[in-house]
Every structure is written in structure tokens, then in C-alpha cells.
CSV table of C-alpha atoms and ligand atoms in Angstrom, one decimal:
chain,number,residue,atom,x,y,z
A,18,UNK,CA,0.0,0.0,-0.1
A,19,UNK,CA,-0.5,2.7,-1.1
A,20,UNK,CA,-0.9,5.3,-3.1
A,21,UNK,CA,-3.9,7.5,-2.5
A,22,UNK,CA,-4.4,7.7,-6.2
A,23,UNK,CA,-7.9,6.5,-7.5
A,24,UNK,CA,-8.1,3.7,-10.0
A,25,UNK,CA,-10.5,2.5,-12.6
A,26,UNK,CA,-10.6,-0.9,-14.3
A,27,UNK,CA,-12.3,-2.1,-17.4
A,28,UNK,CA,-12.3,-5.9,-18.1
A,29,UNK,CA,-11.8,-6.9,-21.8
A,30,UNK,CA,-10.8,-3.4,-22.9
A,31,UNK,CA,-8.4,-4.2,-25.6
A,32,UNK,CA,-11.0,-3.3,-28.4
A,33,UNK,CA,-14.7,-2.7,-28.8
A,34,UNK,CA,-16.8,-0.7,-26.2
A,35,UNK,CA,-14.4,-1.7,-23.3
A,36,UNK,CA,-11.6,0.3,-25.3
A,37,UNK,CA,-13.8,3.3,-25.8
A,38,UNK,CA,-14.8,3.2,-22.3
A,39,UNK,CA,-11.0,3.3,-21.1
A,40,UNK,CA,-10.7,6.3,-23.5
A,41,UNK,CA,-13.4,8.2,-21.9
A,42,UNK,CA,-12.3,7.5,-18.5
A,43,UNK,CA,-8.8,8.5,-19.5
A,44,UNK,CA,-10.4,12.0,-20.3
A,45,UNK,CA,-12.6,12.3,-17.5
A,46,UNK,CA,-11.7,10.3,-14.4
A,47,UNK,CA,-9.3,11.8,-11.9
A,48,UNK,CA,-7.0,8.8,-11.3
A,49,UNK,CA,-5.3,5.9,-13.2
A,50,UNK,CA,-7.3,4.0,-15.7
A,51,UNK,CA,-6.4,0.2,-16.6
A,52,UNK,CA,-6.7,-1.3,-20.0
A,53,UNK,CA,-6.7,-5.1,-19.1
A,54,UNK,CA,-6.7,-7.9,-21.7
A,55,UNK,CA,-6.4,-11.7,-21.7
A,56,UNK,CA,-3.9,-11.4,-24.2
A,57,UNK,CA,-0.9,-9.2,-23.3
A,58,UNK,CA,0.1,-8.3,-26.8
A,59,UNK,CA,-3.5,-7.1,-27.7
A,60,UNK,CA,-3.6,-5.3,-24.5
A,61,UNK,CA,-0.3,-3.5,-25.0
A,62,UNK,CA,-1.3,-2.6,-28.5
A,63,UNK,CA,-4.4,-1.0,-27.3
A,64,UNK,CA,-2.5,1.0,-24.8
A,65,UNK,CA,-0.2,2.4,-27.7
A,66,UNK,CA,-3.1,3.3,-29.6
A,67,UNK,CA,-4.4,5.2,-26.7
A,68,UNK,CA,-1.2,6.8,-26.1
A,69,UNK,CA,-1.1,8.1,-29.6
A,70,UNK,CA,-4.4,10.0,-28.9
A,71,UNK,CA,-2.6,11.7,-26.0
A,72,UNK,CA,-3.9,9.5,-23.1
A,73,UNK,CA,-1.9,7.7,-20.4
A,74,UNK,CA,-3.7,4.4,-19.6
A,75,UNK,CA,-2.0,1.6,-17.5
A,76,UNK,CA,-2.0,-2.0,-18.5
A,77,UNK,CA,-2.4,-5.3,-16.6
A,78,UNK,CA,-3.0,-8.7,-17.9
A,79,UNK,CA,-6.5,-10.1,-17.0
A,80,UNK,CA,-8.5,-13.3,-18.1
A,81,UNK,CA,-11.6,-13.5,-16.1
A,82,UNK,CA,-11.8,-17.2,-17.1
A,83,UNK,CA,-8.5,-17.9,-15.3
A,84,UNK,CA,-8.6,-17.7,-11.5
A,85,UNK,CA,-4.9,-17.3,-11.0
A,86,UNK,CA,-5.0,-14.2,-13.5
A,87,UNK,CA,-7.8,-12.7,-11.3
A,88,UNK,CA,-5.9,-13.4,-8.1
A,89,UNK,CA,-2.7,-11.8,-9.6
A,90,UNK,CA,-4.6,-8.7,-10.6
A,91,UNK,CA,-6.2,-8.5,-7.1
A,92,UNK,CA,-3.0,-8.6,-5.5
A,93,UNK,CA,-1.5,-5.9,-7.8
A,94,UNK,CA,-4.2,-3.6,-7.1
A,95,UNK,CA,-4.1,-4.2,-3.4
A,96,UNK,CA,-0.5,-3.6,-3.2
A,97,UNK,CA,-0.5,-0.6,-5.7
A,98,UNK,CA,-3.6,1.3,-4.7
A,99,UNK,CA,-4.9,-0.4,-1.6
A,100,UNK,CA,-8.4,-0.7,-3.2
A,101,UNK,CA,-10.4,0.1,-6.4
A,102,UNK,CA,-12.6,2.9,-7.2
A,103,UNK,CA,-14.3,2.1,-10.5
A,104,UNK,CA,-14.9,-1.4,-12.1
A,105,UNK,CA,-16.6,-1.9,-15.6
A,106,UNK,CA,-17.3,-5.5,-16.0
A,107,UNK,CA,-17.5,-5.4,-19.9
A,108,UNK,CA,-15.7,-8.7,-20.9
A,109,UNK,CA,-18.1,-11.2,-22.5
A,110,UNK,CA,-18.4,-13.5,-25.5
A,111,UNK,CA,-21.2,-14.2,-27.9
A,112,UNK,CA,-21.5,-17.1,-30.5
A,113,UNK,CA,-22.4,-15.6,-33.8
A,114,UNK,CA,-25.9,-16.7,-35.2
A,115,UNK,CA,-24.5,-19.1,-37.8
A,116,UNK,CA,-22.1,-20.7,-35.3
A,117,UNK,CA,-21.9,-24.3,-35.8
A,118,UNK,CA,-21.3,-25.4,-32.2
A,119,UNK,CA,-24.3,-27.2,-30.7
A,120,UNK,CA,-26.4,-25.2,-28.5
A,121,UNK,CA,-25.4,-27.3,-25.4
A,122,UNK,CA,-21.7,-26.2,-25.9
A,123,UNK,CA,-22.6,-22.5,-26.7
A,124,UNK,CA,-24.7,-22.6,-23.3
A,125,UNK,CA,-21.8,-24.0,-21.3
A,126,UNK,CA,-19.2,-21.6,-22.6
A,127,UNK,CA,-21.4,-18.6,-22.7
A,128,UNK,CA,-22.5,-18.9,-19.2
A,129,UNK,CA,-19.0,-19.7,-18.0
A,130,UNK,CA,-17.6,-16.4,-19.1
A,131,UNK,CA,-20.5,-13.9,-19.1
A,132,UNK,CA,-22.2,-15.2,-15.8
A,133,UNK,CA,-20.2,-17.6,-13.7
A,134,UNK,CA,-16.8,-16.1,-14.2
A,135,UNK,CA,-17.9,-12.5,-14.0
A,136,UNK,CA,-19.6,-13.4,-10.9
A,137,UNK,CA,-16.4,-15.1,-9.5
A,138,UNK,CA,-14.4,-12.0,-10.6
A,139,UNK,CA,-16.8,-9.7,-8.6
A,140,UNK,CA,-16.5,-12.1,-5.5
A,141,UNK,CA,-12.8,-11.9,-5.7
A,142,UNK,CA,-12.3,-8.1,-6.5
A,143,UNK,CA,-15.4,-6.6,-4.4
A,144,UNK,CA,-13.5,-6.7,-1.2
A,145,UNK,CA,-11.2,-4.1,-2.7
A,146,UNK,CA,-14.0,-1.6,-3.5
A,147,UNK,CA,-13.4,1.7,-1.6
A,148,UNK,CA,-16.3,3.9,-0.1
A,149,UNK,CA,-18.1,5.6,-3.2
A,150,UNK,CA,-16.9,3.0,-5.6
A,151,UNK,CA,-19.0,2.7,-8.9
A,152,UNK,CA,-19.4,-0.7,-10.6
A,153,UNK,CA,-21.0,-1.1,-14.1
A,154,UNK,CA,-22.2,-4.5,-15.3
A,155,UNK,CA,-22.5,-4.3,-19.0
A,156,UNK,CA,-25.6,-6.2,-19.9
A,157,UNK,CA,-27.6,-6.0,-23.0
A,158,UNK,CA,-30.9,-5.0,-24.6
A,159,UNK,CA,-31.6,-8.7,-24.3
A,160,UNK,CA,-30.7,-8.9,-20.6
A,161,UNK,CA,-34.2,-7.3,-20.0
A,162,UNK,CA,-36.5,-9.6,-17.9
A,163,UNK,CA,-39.1,-9.4,-20.6
A,164,UNK,CA,-36.7,-11.3,-23.0
A,165,UNK,CA,-38.2,-14.3,-21.1
A,166,UNK,CA,-41.1,-14.9,-23.3
A,167,UNK,CA,-44.4,-16.4,-22.5
A,168,UNK,CA,-47.5,-16.1,-20.4
A,169,UNK,CA,-47.5,-19.7,-19.3
A,170,UNK,CA,-47.1,-20.6,-15.6
A,171,UNK,CA,-43.6,-21.6,-15.9
A,172,UNK,CA,-42.5,-18.3,-17.6
A,173,UNK,CA,-44.6,-16.3,-15.1
A,174,UNK,CA,-42.9,-18.1,-12.3
A,175,UNK,CA,-39.4,-17.7,-13.7
A,176,UNK,CA,-39.9,-14.0,-14.1
A,177,UNK,CA,-41.4,-13.8,-10.6
A,178,UNK,CA,-38.3,-15.6,-9.1
A,179,UNK,CA,-35.8,-13.5,-11.0
A,180,UNK,CA,-37.3,-10.4,-10.1
A,181,UNK,CA,-38.0,-11.3,-6.4
A,182,UNK,CA,-36.5,-8.7,-3.9
A,183,UNK,CA,-35.4,-11.7,-1.8
A,184,UNK,CA,-33.5,-13.5,-4.6
A,185,UNK,CA,-30.1,-14.5,-3.4
A,186,UNK,CA,-27.0,-15.0,-5.4
A,187,UNK,CA,-27.0,-18.8,-4.4
A,188,UNK,CA,-30.5,-19.2,-5.9
A,189,UNK,CA,-29.7,-17.3,-8.9
A,190,UNK,CA,-26.6,-19.4,-9.4
A,191,UNK,CA,-28.7,-22.5,-9.1
A,192,UNK,CA,-31.2,-21.3,-11.7
A,193,UNK,CA,-28.5,-20.5,-14.3
A,194,UNK,CA,-26.9,-23.9,-13.4
A,195,UNK,CA,-30.3,-25.4,-14.2
A,196,UNK,CA,-30.4,-23.6,-17.5
A,197,UNK,CA,-27.1,-25.0,-18.6
A,198,UNK,CA,-28.1,-28.5,-17.6
A,199,UNK,CA,-31.3,-28.3,-19.5
A,200,UNK,CA,-29.6,-26.8,-22.5
A,201,UNK,CA,-27.5,-30.1,-22.6
A,202,UNK,CA,-30.7,-31.8,-23.8
A,203,UNK,CA,-32.4,-29.0,-25.5
A,204,UNK,CA,-34.9,-28.6,-22.6
A,205,UNK,CA,-34.1,-24.9,-21.5
A,206,UNK,CA,-37.2,-23.5,-23.1
A,207,UNK,CA,-39.6,-25.9,-21.1
A,208,UNK,CA,-37.9,-24.0,-17.8
A,209,UNK,CA,-39.2,-20.8,-19.5
A,210,UNK,CA,-35.6,-19.6,-20.7
A,211,UNK,CA,-35.3,-17.9,-24.1
A,212,UNK,CA,-33.6,-19.9,-26.8
A,213,UNK,CA,-30.4,-17.8,-26.5
A,214,UNK,CA,-27.6,-18.5,-24.1
A,215,UNK,CA,-26.3,-14.9,-24.6
A,216,UNK,CA,-29.6,-13.5,-23.6
A,217,UNK,CA,-29.9,-15.8,-20.5
A,218,UNK,CA,-26.4,-14.7,-19.5
A,219,UNK,CA,-27.3,-11.2,-19.7
A,220,UNK,CA,-30.7,-11.5,-17.8
A,221,UNK,CA,-28.6,-13.4,-15.2
A,222,UNK,CA,-26.2,-10.2,-15.0
A,223,UNK,CA,-28.9,-7.7,-14.6
A,224,UNK,CA,-30.6,-10.0,-11.9
A,225,UNK,CA,-27.1,-10.3,-10.2
A,226,UNK,CA,-26.8,-6.4,-10.3
A,227,UNK,CA,-30.0,-6.0,-8.3
A,228,UNK,CA,-28.8,-8.3,-5.6
A,229,UNK,CA,-25.3,-6.8,-5.5
A,230,UNK,CA,-26.7,-3.3,-4.8
A,231,UNK,CA,-29.0,-4.7,-2.0
A,232,UNK,CA,-25.7,-6.1,-0.5
A,233,UNK,CA,-24.0,-2.9,-1.0
A,234,UNK,CA,-26.8,-0.9,0.7
A,235,UNK,CA,-26.0,-2.9,3.8
A,236,UNK,CA,-22.1,-2.7,3.4
A,237,UNK,CA,-20.1,-0.9,6.1
A,238,UNK,CA,-18.4,0.9,3.1
A,239,UNK,CA,-20.4,3.9,2.3
A,240,UNK,CA,-22.2,4.6,-1.0
A,241,UNK,CA,-21.1,1.9,-3.4
A,242,UNK,CA,-23.2,1.8,-6.4
A,243,UNK,CA,-23.7,-0.9,-9.2
A,244,UNK,CA,-25.8,-0.8,-12.2
A,245,UNK,CA,-26.2,-2.9,-15.4
A,246,UNK,CA,-26.4,-1.3,-18.8
A,247,UNK,CA,-27.3,-1.9,-22.5
A,248,UNK,CA,-24.7,0.1,-24.3
A,249,UNK,CA,-26.6,0.1,-27.6
A,250,UNK,CA,-26.1,-1.8,-30.7
A,251,UNK,CA,-22.5,-1.0,-31.6
A,252,UNK,CA,-20.1,-1.6,-34.5
A,253,UNK,CA,-17.7,-4.2,-32.9
A,254,UNK,CA,-16.3,-7.6,-33.7
A,255,UNK,CA,-19.1,-9.1,-31.4
A,256,UNK,CA,-21.9,-7.7,-33.8
A,257,UNK,CA,-19.7,-8.5,-36.9
A,258,UNK,CA,-19.7,-4.7,-37.3
A,259,UNK,CA,-23.5,-4.6,-37.9
A,260,UNK,CA,-24.3,-2.3,-35.0
A,261,UNK,CA,-25.0,1.4,-36.1
A,262,UNK,CA,-23.4,3.0,-33.1
A,263,UNK,CA,-19.6,3.7,-32.8
A,264,UNK,CA,-17.8,2.3,-29.9
A,265,UNK,CA,-17.7,5.9,-28.4
A,266,UNK,CA,-21.4,6.1,-28.4
A,267,UNK,CA,-21.5,2.6,-26.9
A,268,UNK,CA,-19.2,3.9,-24.2
A,269,UNK,CA,-21.4,6.8,-23.2
A,270,UNK,CA,-23.8,5.3,-20.7
A,271,UNK,CA,-21.2,2.8,-19.2
A,272,UNK,CA,-18.7,5.7,-18.5
A,273,UNK,CA,-21.6,7.9,-17.3
A,274,UNK,CA,-22.5,5.1,-14.8
A,275,UNK,CA,-18.7,4.6,-13.9
A,276,UNK,CA,-18.5,8.3,-12.9
A,277,UNK,CA,-21.9,8.8,-11.1
A,278,UNK,CA,-21.3,11.6,-8.3
A,279,UNK,CA,-21.1,10.7,-4.7
A,280,UNK,CA,-24.4,9.9,-2.8
A,281,UNK,CA,-26.6,10.0,-5.9
A,282,UNK,CA,-30.2,8.5,-5.1
A,283,UNK,CA,-30.5,6.8,-8.6
A,284,UNK,CA,-29.6,4.9,-10.7
A,285,UNK,CA,-28.7,2.1,-8.1
A,286,UNK,CA,-29.0,-1.5,-8.9
A,287,UNK,CA,-30.8,-0.2,-12.1
A,288,UNK,CA,-30.9,-1.2,-15.7
A,289,UNK,CA,-29.9,1.6,-17.8
A,290,UNK,CA,-30.2,2.2,-21.6
A,291,UNK,CA,-27.6,3.5,-23.7
A,292,UNK,CA,-29.1,7.0,-23.8
A,293,UNK,CA,-28.9,7.0,-19.8
A,294,UNK,CA,-32.5,6.2,-19.7
A,295,UNK,CA,-33.3,4.2,-16.5
A,296,UNK,CA,-35.4,1.3,-17.8
A,297,UNK,CA,-37.9,-0.6,-15.6
A,298,UNK,CA,-36.1,-4.1,-15.8
A,299,UNK,CA,-39.3,-6.0,-14.3
A,300,UNK,CA,-42.3,-4.3,-16.1
A,301,UNK,CA,-40.9,-2.8,-19.1
A,302,UNK,CA,-41.3,-1.7,-21.6
A,303,UNK,CA,-38.1,-2.5,-23.3
A,304,UNK,CA,-37.2,0.7,-25.4
A,305,UNK,CA,-36.5,0.2,-29.0
A,306,UNK,CA,-33.2,-1.1,-30.0
A,307,UNK,CA,-31.3,1.1,-32.6
B,412,NDP,P1,-16.0,-7.4,-28.4
B,412,NDP,O1,-16.0,-8.9,-28.7
B,412,NDP,O2,-15.4,-6.4,-29.4
B,412,NDP,O3,-15.0,-7.2,-27.1
B,412,NDP,C1,-15.2,-8.2,-26.2
B,412,NDP,C2,-13.9,-8.0,-25.2
B,412,NDP,O4,-14.0,-8.7,-24.0
B,412,NDP,C3,-12.4,-8.1,-25.8
B,412,NDP,O5,-11.6,-7.3,-25.4
B,412,NDP,C4,-12.3,-9.7,-25.5
B,412,NDP,O6,-10.9,-10.0,-25.5
B,412,NDP,C5,-12.8,-9.6,-23.9
B,412,NDP,N1,-13.0,-10.9,-23.4
B,412,NDP,C6,-13.8,-11.9,-23.8
B,412,NDP,N2,-13.5,-12.9,-23.0
B,412,NDP,C7,-12.6,-12.6,-22.0
B,412,NDP,C8,-12.1,-13.1,-20.8
B,412,NDP,N3,-12.4,-14.4,-20.4
B,412,NDP,N4,-11.3,-12.4,-20.0
B,412,NDP,C9,-11.1,-11.2,-20.3
B,412,NDP,N5,-11.4,-10.5,-21.4
B,412,NDP,C10,-12.4,-11.3,-22.1
B,412,NDP,O7,-17.4,-7.0,-27.8
B,412,NDP,P2,-18.2,-5.5,-27.6
B,412,NDP,O8,-17.2,-4.5,-27.4
B,412,NDP,O9,-19.2,-5.5,-28.6
B,412,NDP,O10,-18.8,-5.9,-26.3
B,412,NDP,C11,-18.6,-5.4,-25.0
B,412,NDP,C12,-19.7,-5.6,-23.9
B,412,NDP,O11,-20.8,-5.1,-24.4
B,412,NDP,C13,-20.0,-7.1,-23.8
B,412,NDP,O12,-20.3,-7.4,-22.6
B,412,NDP,C14,-21.3,-7.3,-24.7
B,412,NDP,O13,-21.9,-8.4,-24.3
B,412,NDP,C15,-21.9,-6.0,-24.5
B,412,NDP,N6,-22.8,-5.7,-25.4
B,412,NDP,C16,-22.3,-5.3,-26.8
B,412,NDP,C17,-23.2,-4.9,-27.7
B,412,NDP,C18,-22.8,-4.6,-28.9
B,412,NDP,O14,-23.8,-4.1,-29.9
B,412,NDP,N7,-21.7,-4.6,-29.5
B,412,NDP,C19,-24.8,-4.9,-27.5
B,412,NDP,C20,-25.2,-5.2,-25.9
B,412,NDP,C21,-24.1,-5.6,-25.2
B,412,NDP,P3,-10.2,-10.7,-26.9
B,412,NDP,O15,-10.0,-9.5,-27.7
B,412,NDP,O16,-9.0,-11.4,-26.2
B,412,NDP,O17,-11.4,-11.6,-27.5
């Protein structure tokens, strides 16, 4: 310890929306900003690109699928900064619509990175969060609760459980594990889930965000805020460059949430749209996707 300097971290920020969030934070955040990347070469290339634009980001290797990488990064943050002020959980994967991998495999791998390993990362890193820390979980338009279709009893019960204010992390984990299990035999829709592993992973992240905020509300550290966000439909590798928004436009809402001022009343545990609009995750309506 420590360096009283503040520090911000964006996971999966060697390219795409994460890269643009780092750029925005470099311009606006009063402290050090970390590009993190699972691949050191890609991460350092991103840092060089940002330096050419006049920014001074830091770099650390981070693969959220590799627990030892996460633990190394945690130790580094602890010894260099004594904590963490801003965390943007941006890293995620998505299979393409024409992917040939069976749905069972897509479900296993998508949930592993986007849900289970994002949760593990939070569990390892959250003890470092300082009072007034801001956490942003990058979700999606398909992470809205209403993406669970159907008015049958099973779908209604699934939505009800996911949106219950009593839902625990353990119960949510069990529900997502049940999705993965059911996906092995193609039975996931019988449990009410959408026919998309990616959508389910993001519904899980937005549900998790609500539980995390409740825990922060009772934390001894003052004023820690977490929100999930749909960044918009953005021109990145993930969308095969079909999204109409630039990565800078996609970074607007995540960066805004990362820099929310002290002691704000809302959004907290909210679901926020790319135009900074707070959307009712439980009842909708889901705004139009650009
Ligand atoms: P990209 O595919 O362009 O970038 C994803 C980033 O995540 C890359 O840096 C990738 O690293 C990294 N990543 C993937 N797995 C891991 C891992 N295990 N550990 C660390 N980093 C990892 O995606 P986008 O920029 O489009 O997406 C960013 C976020 O926004 C995601 O959460 C996505 O789901 C969400 N989103 C995107 C939308 C869009 O329209 N683009 C719409 C809605 C949500 P590498 O380069 O090594 O693969």
C-alpha cells in the first residue's frame, strides 16, 4: 500500500466498447485507468493506440476465465492502490448466429464467461472496493427480464423468481446452472428461458446487479453503487460490425455510470439504456433497439 491515487478498471478493454470506455475514463476520471486484456500483446497494442491519442492508460493482464490471473490482478491492485474505485465488467463472449457449435456447448461456454466467471471476478475483487466505488455490469437489450417470453405458468414463475427482492446469489446461480443443464438436452425453453444462451447470460447479469446493490446498501463501506447497462447496438467484432453506433457512442452510458457522483439516489441496482435512460427491468417496456 498505497498510493492515494484513485483507480479504474475495465475488463476486456483491448478493443470494442471496453476500449472506448477506457478512452472516456482517461479523459474524465481523476485517477489511473487500466486497460486489461487476456492477451498481453493485444492489451499493450491498445495502450499504444491510446497513447497516440494523448492518453496515459495503464495495463494489466486479466483473463476472467483464469482464476490465477484474477488473483494476480487483485494482489497487484491491493499493493499498488490499496483498493479500487471504478470497475466496469465489460468482458463477454457471444457466439455468432451462424455458429456451428451445438447449443449445449454454446450454453456452457457463454454462461461460463458471461455469468459464472464474471460473478467469480466480482466475488474476488469486491472486497477491494472503496467507499463511493462505482461498478458497472455491461448487460444488453436482451438482458431485460421481458426477454423471457411467454405467459404460461412456468415463464411467469421464472420472471417472478428472478425479479423477487428476496432472490439470493445462491438461488440465482442454481437457476443459471439449471439452464445450462437443461440446455444439454435442449430442454431449456421448457424451464421458461429464451432460446439464447447470450440473452440468458445477460438476464442473469442484470438480476445479479440488483442483488449486488442490495448487499452494498448494507455494506459498512459507504455509497457503493452498481448498475447494469445496455450500451446500444454497436459496431464491434461481437456484432460483426453490424451495429449502427460507434464504440464511443456505446461507451457513453457505461462511462456515465462509472462516474456517477457521490451519494446519488439513482440509478442504483438499475438497468440503464444507452441513452442514460433508467428502464424498468421488471415491467418494461423495453425501449426500441437502434
Ligand atoms: P468485443 O467482442 O468487441 O470485445 C469483447 C472484449 O471482451 C474483448 O476485449 C475480449 O478479449 C474480451 N474478453 C472476452 N472474454 C474474456 C475473458 N475471459 N477475459 C477477459 N476478457 C475477455 O465485444 P463488444 O465490445 O461488442 O462488447 C462489450 C460488452 O458489451 C460485452 O459485455 C457485450 O456483451 C456487451 N454488448 C455489446 C453490444 C454490441 O452491440 N456490441 C450490445 C449489447 C451488449 P479478446 O480480444 O481477447 O477476445
